Coordinates of C-alpha atoms in Angstrom, one line a residue:
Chain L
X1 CA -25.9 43.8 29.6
X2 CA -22.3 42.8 30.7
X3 CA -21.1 42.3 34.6
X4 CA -18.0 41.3 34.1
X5 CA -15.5 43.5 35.3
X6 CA -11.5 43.4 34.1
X7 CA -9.7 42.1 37.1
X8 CA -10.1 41.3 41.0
X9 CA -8.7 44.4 41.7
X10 CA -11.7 46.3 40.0
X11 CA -14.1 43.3 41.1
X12 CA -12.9 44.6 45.0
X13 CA -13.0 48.4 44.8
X14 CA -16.9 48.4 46.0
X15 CA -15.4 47.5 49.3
X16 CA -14.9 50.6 51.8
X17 CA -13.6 51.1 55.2
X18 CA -16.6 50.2 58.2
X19 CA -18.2 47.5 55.0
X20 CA -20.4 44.8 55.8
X21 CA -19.0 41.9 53.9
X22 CA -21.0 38.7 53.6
X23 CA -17.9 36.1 52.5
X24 CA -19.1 32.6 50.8
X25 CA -18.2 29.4 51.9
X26 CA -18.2 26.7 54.8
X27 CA -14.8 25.8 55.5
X28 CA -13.0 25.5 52.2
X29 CA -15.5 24.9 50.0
X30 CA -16.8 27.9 48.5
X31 CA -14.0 30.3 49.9
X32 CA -13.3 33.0 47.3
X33 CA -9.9 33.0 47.9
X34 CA -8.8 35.4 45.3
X35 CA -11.3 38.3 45.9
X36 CA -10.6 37.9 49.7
X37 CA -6.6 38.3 48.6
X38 CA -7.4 41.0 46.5
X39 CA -9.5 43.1 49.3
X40 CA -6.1 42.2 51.9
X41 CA -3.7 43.6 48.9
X42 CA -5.6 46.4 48.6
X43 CA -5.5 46.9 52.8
X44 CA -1.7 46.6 52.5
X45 CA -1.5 49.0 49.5
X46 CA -3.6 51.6 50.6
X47 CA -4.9 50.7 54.7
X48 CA -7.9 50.8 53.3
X49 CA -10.6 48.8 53.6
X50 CA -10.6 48.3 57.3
X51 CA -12.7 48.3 60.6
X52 CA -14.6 45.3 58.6
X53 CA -18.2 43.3 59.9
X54 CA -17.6 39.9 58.4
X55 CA -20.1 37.2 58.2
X56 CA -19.2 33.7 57.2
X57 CA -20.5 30.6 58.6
X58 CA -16.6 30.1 60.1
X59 CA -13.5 32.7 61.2
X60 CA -10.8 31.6 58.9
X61 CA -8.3 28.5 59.5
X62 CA -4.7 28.3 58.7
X63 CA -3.5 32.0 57.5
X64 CA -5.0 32.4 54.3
X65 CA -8.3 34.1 53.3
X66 CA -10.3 35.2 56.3
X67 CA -7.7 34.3 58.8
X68 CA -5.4 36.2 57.1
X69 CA -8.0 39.3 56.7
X70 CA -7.9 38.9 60.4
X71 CA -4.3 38.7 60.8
X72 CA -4.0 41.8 59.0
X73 CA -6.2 43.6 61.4
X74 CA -9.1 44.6 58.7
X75 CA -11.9 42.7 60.6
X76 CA -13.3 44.5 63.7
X77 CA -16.4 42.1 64.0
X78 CA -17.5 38.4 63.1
X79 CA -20.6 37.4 62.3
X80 CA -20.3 33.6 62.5
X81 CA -21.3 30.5 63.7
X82 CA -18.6 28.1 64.3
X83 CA -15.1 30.2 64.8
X84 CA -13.0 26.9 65.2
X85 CA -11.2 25.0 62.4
X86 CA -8.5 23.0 62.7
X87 CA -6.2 25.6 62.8
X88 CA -7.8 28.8 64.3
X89 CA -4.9 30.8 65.9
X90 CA -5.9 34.0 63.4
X91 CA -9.6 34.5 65.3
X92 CA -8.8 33.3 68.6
X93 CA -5.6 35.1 69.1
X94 CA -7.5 38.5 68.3
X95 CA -10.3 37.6 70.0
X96 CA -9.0 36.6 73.3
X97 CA -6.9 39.8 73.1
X98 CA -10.4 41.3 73.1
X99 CA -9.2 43.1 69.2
X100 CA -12.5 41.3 67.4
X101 CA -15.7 41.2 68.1
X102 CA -17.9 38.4 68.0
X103 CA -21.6 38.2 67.1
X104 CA -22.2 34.2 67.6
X105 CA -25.6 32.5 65.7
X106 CA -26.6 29.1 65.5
X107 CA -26.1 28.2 62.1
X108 CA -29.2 27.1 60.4
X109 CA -30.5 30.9 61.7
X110 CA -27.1 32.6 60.2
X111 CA -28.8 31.5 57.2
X112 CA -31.8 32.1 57.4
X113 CA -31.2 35.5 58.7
X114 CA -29.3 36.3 55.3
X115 CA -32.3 35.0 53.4
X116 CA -34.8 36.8 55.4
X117 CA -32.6 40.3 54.2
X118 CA -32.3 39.1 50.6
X119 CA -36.2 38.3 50.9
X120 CA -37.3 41.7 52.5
X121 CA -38.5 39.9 56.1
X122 CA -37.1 42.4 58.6
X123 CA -37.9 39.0 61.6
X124 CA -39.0 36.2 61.5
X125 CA -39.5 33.6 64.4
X126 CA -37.4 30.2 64.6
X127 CA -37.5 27.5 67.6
X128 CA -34.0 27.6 67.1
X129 CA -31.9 29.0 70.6
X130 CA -35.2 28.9 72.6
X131 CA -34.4 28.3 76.2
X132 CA -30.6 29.1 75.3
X133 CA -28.1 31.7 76.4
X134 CA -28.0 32.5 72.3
X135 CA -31.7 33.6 72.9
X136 CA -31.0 36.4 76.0
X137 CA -32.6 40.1 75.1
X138 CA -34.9 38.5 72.0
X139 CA -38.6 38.5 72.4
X140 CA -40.3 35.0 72.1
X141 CA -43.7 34.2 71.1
X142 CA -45.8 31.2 71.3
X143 CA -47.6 29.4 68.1
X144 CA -49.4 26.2 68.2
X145 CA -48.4 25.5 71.6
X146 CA -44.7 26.0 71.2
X147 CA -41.7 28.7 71.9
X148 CA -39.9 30.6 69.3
X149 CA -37.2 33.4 69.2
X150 CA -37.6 36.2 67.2
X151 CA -34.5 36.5 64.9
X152 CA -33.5 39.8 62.6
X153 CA -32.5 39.7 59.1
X154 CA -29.2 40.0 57.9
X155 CA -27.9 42.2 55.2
X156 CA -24.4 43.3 53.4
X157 CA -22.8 46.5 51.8
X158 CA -21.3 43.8 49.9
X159 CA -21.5 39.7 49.0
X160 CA -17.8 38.5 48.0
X161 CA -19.1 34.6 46.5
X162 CA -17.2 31.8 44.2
X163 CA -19.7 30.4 41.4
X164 CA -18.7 27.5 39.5
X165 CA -20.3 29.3 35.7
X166 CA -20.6 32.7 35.5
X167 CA -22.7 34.1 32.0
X168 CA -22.1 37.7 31.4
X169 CA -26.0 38.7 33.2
X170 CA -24.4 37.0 36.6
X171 CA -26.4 34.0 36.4
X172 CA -24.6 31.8 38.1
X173 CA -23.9 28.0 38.8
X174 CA -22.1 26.3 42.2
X175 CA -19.9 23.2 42.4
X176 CA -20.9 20.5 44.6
X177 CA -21.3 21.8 48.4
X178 CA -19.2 24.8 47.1
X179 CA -22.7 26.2 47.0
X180 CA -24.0 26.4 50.9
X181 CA -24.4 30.4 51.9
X182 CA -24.0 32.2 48.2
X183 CA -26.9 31.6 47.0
X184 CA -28.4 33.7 50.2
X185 CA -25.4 36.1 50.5
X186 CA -26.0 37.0 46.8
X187 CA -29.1 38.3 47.5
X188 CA -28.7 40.0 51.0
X189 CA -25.8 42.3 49.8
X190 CA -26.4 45.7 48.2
X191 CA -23.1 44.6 45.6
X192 CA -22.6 40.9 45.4
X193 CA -19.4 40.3 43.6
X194 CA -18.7 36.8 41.9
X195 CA -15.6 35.1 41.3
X196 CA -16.7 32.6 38.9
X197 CA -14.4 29.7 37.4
X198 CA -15.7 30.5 33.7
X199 CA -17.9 33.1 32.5
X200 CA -19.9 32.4 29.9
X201 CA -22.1 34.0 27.0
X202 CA -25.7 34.5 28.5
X203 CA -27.8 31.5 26.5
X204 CA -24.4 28.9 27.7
X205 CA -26.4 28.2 31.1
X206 CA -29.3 26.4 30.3
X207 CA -31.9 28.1 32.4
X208 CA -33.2 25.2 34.3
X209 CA -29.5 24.8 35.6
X210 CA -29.1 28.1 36.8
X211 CA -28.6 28.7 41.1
X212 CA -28.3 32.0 41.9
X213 CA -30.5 34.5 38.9
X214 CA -28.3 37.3 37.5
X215 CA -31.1 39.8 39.3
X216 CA -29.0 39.0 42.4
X217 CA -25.3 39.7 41.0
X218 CA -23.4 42.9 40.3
X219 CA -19.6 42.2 39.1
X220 CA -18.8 39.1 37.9
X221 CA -14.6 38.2 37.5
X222 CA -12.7 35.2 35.6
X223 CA -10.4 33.0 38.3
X224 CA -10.2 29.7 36.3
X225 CA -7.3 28.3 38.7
X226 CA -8.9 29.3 41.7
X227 CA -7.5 28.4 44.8
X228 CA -9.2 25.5 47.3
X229 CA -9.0 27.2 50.9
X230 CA -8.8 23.4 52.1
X231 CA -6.4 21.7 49.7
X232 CA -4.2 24.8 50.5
X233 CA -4.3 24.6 54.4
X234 CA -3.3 20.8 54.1
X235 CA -0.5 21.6 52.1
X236 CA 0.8 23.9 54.1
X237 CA 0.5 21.5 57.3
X238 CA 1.6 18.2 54.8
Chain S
X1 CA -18.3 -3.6 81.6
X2 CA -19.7 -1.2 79.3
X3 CA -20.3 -1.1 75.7
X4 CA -17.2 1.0 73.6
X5 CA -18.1 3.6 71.3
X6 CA -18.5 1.6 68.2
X7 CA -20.9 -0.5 69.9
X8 CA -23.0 2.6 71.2
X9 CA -23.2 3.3 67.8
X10 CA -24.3 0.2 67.1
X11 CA -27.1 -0.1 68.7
X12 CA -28.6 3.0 67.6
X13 CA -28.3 2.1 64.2
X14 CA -30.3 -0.6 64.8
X15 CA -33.7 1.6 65.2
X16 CA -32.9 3.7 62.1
X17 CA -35.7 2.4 59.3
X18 CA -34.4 2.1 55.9
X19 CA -35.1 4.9 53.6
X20 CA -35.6 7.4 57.1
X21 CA -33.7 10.7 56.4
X22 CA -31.0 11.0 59.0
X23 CA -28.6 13.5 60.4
X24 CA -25.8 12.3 62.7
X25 CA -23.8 15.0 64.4
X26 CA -20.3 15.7 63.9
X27 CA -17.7 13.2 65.8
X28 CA -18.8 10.2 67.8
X29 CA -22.4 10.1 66.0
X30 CA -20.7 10.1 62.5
X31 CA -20.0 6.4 63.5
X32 CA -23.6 5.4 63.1
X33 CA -23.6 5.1 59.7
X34 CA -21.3 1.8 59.8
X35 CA -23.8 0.1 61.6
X36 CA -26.8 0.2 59.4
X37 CA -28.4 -3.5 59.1
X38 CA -27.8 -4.9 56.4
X39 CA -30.8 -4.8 54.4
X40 CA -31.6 -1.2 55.5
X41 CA -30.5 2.0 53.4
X42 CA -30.5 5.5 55.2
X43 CA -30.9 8.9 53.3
X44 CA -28.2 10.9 55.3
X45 CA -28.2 14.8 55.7
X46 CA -25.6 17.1 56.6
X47 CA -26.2 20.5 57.2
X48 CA -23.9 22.2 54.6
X49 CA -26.5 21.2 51.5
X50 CA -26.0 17.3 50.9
X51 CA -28.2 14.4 51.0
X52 CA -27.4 11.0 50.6
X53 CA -23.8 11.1 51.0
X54 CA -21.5 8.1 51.4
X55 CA -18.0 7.1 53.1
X56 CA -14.9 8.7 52.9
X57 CA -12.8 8.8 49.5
X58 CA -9.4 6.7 50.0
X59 CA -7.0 9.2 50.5
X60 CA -5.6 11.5 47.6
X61 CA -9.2 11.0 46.1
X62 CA -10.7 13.9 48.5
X63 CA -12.6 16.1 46.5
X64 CA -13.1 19.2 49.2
X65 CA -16.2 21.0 47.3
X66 CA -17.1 17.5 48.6
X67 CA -17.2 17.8 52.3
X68 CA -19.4 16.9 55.2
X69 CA -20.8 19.2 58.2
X70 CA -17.2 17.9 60.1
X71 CA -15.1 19.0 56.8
X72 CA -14.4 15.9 55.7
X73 CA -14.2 14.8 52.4
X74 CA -17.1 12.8 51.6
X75 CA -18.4 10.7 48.2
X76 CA -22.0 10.6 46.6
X77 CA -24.5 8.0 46.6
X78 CA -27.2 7.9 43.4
X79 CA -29.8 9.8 44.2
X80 CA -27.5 12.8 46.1
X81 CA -28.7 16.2 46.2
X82 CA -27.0 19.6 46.7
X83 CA -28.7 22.5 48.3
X84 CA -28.2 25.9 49.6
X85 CA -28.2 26.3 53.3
X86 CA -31.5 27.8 53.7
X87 CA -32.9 24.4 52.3
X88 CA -30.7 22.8 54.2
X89 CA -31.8 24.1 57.7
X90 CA -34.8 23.7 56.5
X91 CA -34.8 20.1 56.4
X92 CA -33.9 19.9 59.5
X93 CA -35.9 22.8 61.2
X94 CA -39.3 22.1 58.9
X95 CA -39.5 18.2 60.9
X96 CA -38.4 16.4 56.8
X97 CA -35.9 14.9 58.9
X98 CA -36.8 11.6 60.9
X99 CA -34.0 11.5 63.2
X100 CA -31.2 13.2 64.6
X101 CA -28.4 11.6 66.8
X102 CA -26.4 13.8 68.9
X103 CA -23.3 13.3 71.3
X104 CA -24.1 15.2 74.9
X105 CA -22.0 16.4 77.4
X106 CA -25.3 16.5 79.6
X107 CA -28.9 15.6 79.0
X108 CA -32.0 15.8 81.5
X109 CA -34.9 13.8 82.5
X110 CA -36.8 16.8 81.1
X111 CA -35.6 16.2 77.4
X112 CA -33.1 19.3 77.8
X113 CA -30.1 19.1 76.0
X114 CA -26.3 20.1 76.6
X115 CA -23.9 19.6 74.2
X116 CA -22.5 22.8 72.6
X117 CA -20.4 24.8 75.1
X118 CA -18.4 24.0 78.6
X119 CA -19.3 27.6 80.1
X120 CA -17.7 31.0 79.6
X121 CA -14.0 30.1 78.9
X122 CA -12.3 30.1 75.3
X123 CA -13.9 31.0 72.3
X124 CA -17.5 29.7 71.8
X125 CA -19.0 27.8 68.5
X126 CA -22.3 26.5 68.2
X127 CA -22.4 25.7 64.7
X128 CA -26.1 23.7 64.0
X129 CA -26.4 21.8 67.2
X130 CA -29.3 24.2 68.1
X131 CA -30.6 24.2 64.8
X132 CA -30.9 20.0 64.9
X133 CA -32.6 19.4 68.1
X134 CA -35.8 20.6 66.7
X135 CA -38.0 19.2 63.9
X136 CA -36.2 16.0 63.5
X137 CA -39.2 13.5 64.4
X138 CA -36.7 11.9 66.7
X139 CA -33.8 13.3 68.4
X140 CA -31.7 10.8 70.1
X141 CA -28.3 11.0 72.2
X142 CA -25.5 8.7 72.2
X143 CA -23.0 9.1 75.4
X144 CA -21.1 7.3 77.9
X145 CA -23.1 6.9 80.8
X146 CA -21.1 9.2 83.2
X147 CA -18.1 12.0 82.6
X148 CA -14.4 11.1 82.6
X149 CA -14.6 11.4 86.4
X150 CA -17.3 9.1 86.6
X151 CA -20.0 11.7 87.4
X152 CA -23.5 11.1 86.0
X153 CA -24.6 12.7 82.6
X154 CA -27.8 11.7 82.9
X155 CA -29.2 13.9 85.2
X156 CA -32.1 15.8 86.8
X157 CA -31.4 19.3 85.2
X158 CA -28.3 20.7 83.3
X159 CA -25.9 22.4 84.7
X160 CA -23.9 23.2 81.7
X161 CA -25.1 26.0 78.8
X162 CA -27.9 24.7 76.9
X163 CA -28.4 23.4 73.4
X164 CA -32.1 23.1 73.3
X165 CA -35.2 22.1 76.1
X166 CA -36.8 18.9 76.2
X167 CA -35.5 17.9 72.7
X168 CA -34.4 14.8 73.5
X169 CA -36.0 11.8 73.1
X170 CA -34.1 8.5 73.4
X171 CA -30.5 7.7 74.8
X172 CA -27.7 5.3 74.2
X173 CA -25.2 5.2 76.5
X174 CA -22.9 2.8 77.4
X175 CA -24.6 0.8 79.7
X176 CA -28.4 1.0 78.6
X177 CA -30.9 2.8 76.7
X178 CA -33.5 5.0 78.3
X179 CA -36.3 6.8 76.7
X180 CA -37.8 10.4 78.2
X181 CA -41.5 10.4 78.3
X182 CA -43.5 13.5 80.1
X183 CA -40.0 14.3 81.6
X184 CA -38.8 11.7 83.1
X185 CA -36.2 8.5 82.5
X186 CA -37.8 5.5 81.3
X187 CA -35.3 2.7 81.1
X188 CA -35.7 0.4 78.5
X189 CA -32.7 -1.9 77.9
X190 CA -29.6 -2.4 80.3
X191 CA -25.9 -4.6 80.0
X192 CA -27.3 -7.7 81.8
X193 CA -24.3 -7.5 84.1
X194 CA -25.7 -4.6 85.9
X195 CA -28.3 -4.0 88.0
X196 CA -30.6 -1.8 88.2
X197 CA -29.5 -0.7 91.8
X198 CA -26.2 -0.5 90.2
X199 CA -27.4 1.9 87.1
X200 CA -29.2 4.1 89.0
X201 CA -26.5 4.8 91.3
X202 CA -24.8 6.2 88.1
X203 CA -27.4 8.1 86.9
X204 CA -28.5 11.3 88.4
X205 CA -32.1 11.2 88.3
X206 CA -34.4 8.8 88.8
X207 CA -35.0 5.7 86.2
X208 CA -38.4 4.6 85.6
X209 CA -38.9 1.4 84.6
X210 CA -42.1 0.5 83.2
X211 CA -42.7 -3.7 82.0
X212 CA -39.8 -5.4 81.2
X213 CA -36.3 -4.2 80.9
X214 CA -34.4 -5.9 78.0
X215 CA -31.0 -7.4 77.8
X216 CA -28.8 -4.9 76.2
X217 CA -27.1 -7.2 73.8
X218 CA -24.6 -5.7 71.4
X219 CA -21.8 -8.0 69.1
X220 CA -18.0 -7.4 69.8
X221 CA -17.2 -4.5 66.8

């Protein structure tokens, strides 16, 4: 068994136009920069893939990876919790141009959503939003006394994550708080495509280290100077 | 006279245990974790998968696989964890955590919470502040007494978008701190220099008081 695929190019090619894309990461940490650059070089190559869902805890900062998917017009919808960063003219630009839509969800239930599709749990109930305007049109039950909102999995055509060690089965490791949504997002996607900053022969990852099983992983690519989203935007602004 | 900021802070650091797990939200509340006693060693939480983180790096030492729910570069203490954010929420949703401390823009004798959005206008973010005003075994506010414009934030319903219902458990504000029990204001501890006439006349519902009220004392920070 080998996932590894040549190049980001061939890594990206599951993508098509109207995709579901579950993106990795909480701010910088954990943004797989250079399959998100590959997927907008492909859009300016080709036009295609566009009319995007995207769901990512955030909507881009500065104007690299998501923002720039935004900027580029590839992303019709956001999936998203918190579409603020410190510098989030890409999203709010589109969005108060009414160009993007926005699907808003509190963010401990954007995760647990994405579990709940990697898991098989069509709903699930969460106290989460009860009460709220985030709540409006969802049925609500009581258990023990107390109100909960029934909340809807979450699933992808395709999972685009960045994995610290990569083995060639797609087991994979994460780097400090690198690791927040892949885990989930590499099992609620149909494809779930790694960047990984080494891949390794399967045996290199001891098993009690391992995150994410390969079960959960489809391509798996070599970026050993990836990127930081973060250390990027503050150079640009420095 | 009313306490600043640091010294809000202050004094609700003074009822967090040692060894309590503890999420404080992103901004003002973030100040908290100065003020531990000394003595006393918190386990904090923040909602994109670390426990037990510490201060800031000095700068040029940020590591930013190393950041905090705000994005700020953050270190590790011994005995950190990582976790994916299922976990994480979790933690917080699964009551692990024993308190939560929140900055409001409006909070109600009921418990009910505002803090997440100032109506329709813009584009709206909620990140986890929904998420953290349930299962923490305490979830506590810290807040200037009154707005800007000096109206009250305490008050008897909310009239801004809400973050959760009768969540809240404890306050901190500037001038005193006042517990909700069955829905109502219970004022605990004042700044001497007020009175009571004078407090309730800046909040908008109606403070209980029920034995003695304490002497908010807090040091110059």
């Amino acid at each position: 068994m080998d996932k590894t695929v040549a190049d980001l190019a061939d890594a990206i090619a599951v993508v098509e136009d109207g995709a579901t894309v579950m993106i990795g990461g909480f701010g910088g940490a954990g943004a797989p920069i250079e399959l998100i650059h590959a997927l907008i070089d492909r859009f300016r190559a080709t036009g295609s893939p566009g009319r995007l869902t995207v769901i990512n805890n955030n909507a881009g900062n500065g104007r690299i990876g998501i923002a720039a998917m935004i900027d580029e017009g590839m992303v019709a919808k956001m999936v998203c919790s918190f579409p603020r960063s410190s510098d989030p003219r890409a999203f709010t630009e589109k969005y108060l141009a009414g160009e993007i839509e926005l699907e808003l969800v509190p963010q401990g239930t954007l995760a647990e959503r994405i579990r709940a599709g990697g898991a098989g749990i069509p709903a699930f109930y969460t106290p989460t939003s009860y009460g709220t305007e985030l709540a409006a049109g969802k049925p609500v039950a009581e258990f023990e006394g107390r109100s909960y909102v029934q909340e809807r999995w979450l699933k992808a055509d395709v999972a685009l994550i960045k994995a610290e060690l990569a083995d060639r089965h797609g087991n994979l490791t994460y780097r400090k708080a690198a690791r927040n949504f892949s885990p989930l997002m590499a099992m609620a996607a149909r494809t779930t495509v790694v960047q990984a900053h080494a891949i390794v022969e399967p045996g290199a990852i001891d098993p009690e280290q391992v995150v994410t099983p390969g079960i959960f992983v489809d391509r798996v690519v070599e970026v050993g100077d990836a990127a930081q989203e973060e250390a990027l935007i503050r150079q640009e602004y420095a | 006279m009313k306490l600043t900021n640091a010294q809000i802070a202050w004094r609700a650091a003074q009822d967090i245990e040692d060894g309590a797990y503890v999420n404080l939200g992103i901004g003002f509340p973030e100040m908290v974790a100065q003020f531990q006693p000394s003595g006393r060693a918190a386990i904090f939480h923040t909602e994109n998968g670390i426990l037990n983180f510490g201060e800031a790096p000095a700068a040029g030492d940020e590591d930013w696989d190393l950041i905090n729910a705000g994005k700020k570069a953050v270190t590790l203490k011994p005995g950190a964890a990582f976790f994916h954010h299922a976990d994480s929420f979790a933690m917080v949703r699964g009551g692990h955590l024993d308190v939560a401390i929140l900055g409001a823009y409006e909070v109600a004798e009921t418990g009910d919470l505002a803090n997440w959005s100032t109506g329709p206008k813009g584009v709206p973010a909620v990140g986890g502040a929904m998420d953290l005003v349930h299962g923490a075994k305490r979830v506590a506010v810290i807040t200037d007494h009154v707005t800007k414009d000096g109206k009250p934030k305490l008050v008897k319903r909310c009239s801004l978008p809400l973050t959760g219902v009768g969540c809240v458990t404890r306050i901190y504000t500037s001038l005193a701190v006042i517990d909700i029990v069955n829905s109502r204001f219970v004022l605990r501890e004042k700044l001497p220099t007020l009175s009571l006439d004078e407090l309730q006349a800046l909040t908008g519902a109606e403070l209980l008081v029920e034995g003695e009220i304490i002497n908010l004392n807090v040091p110059e920070i």
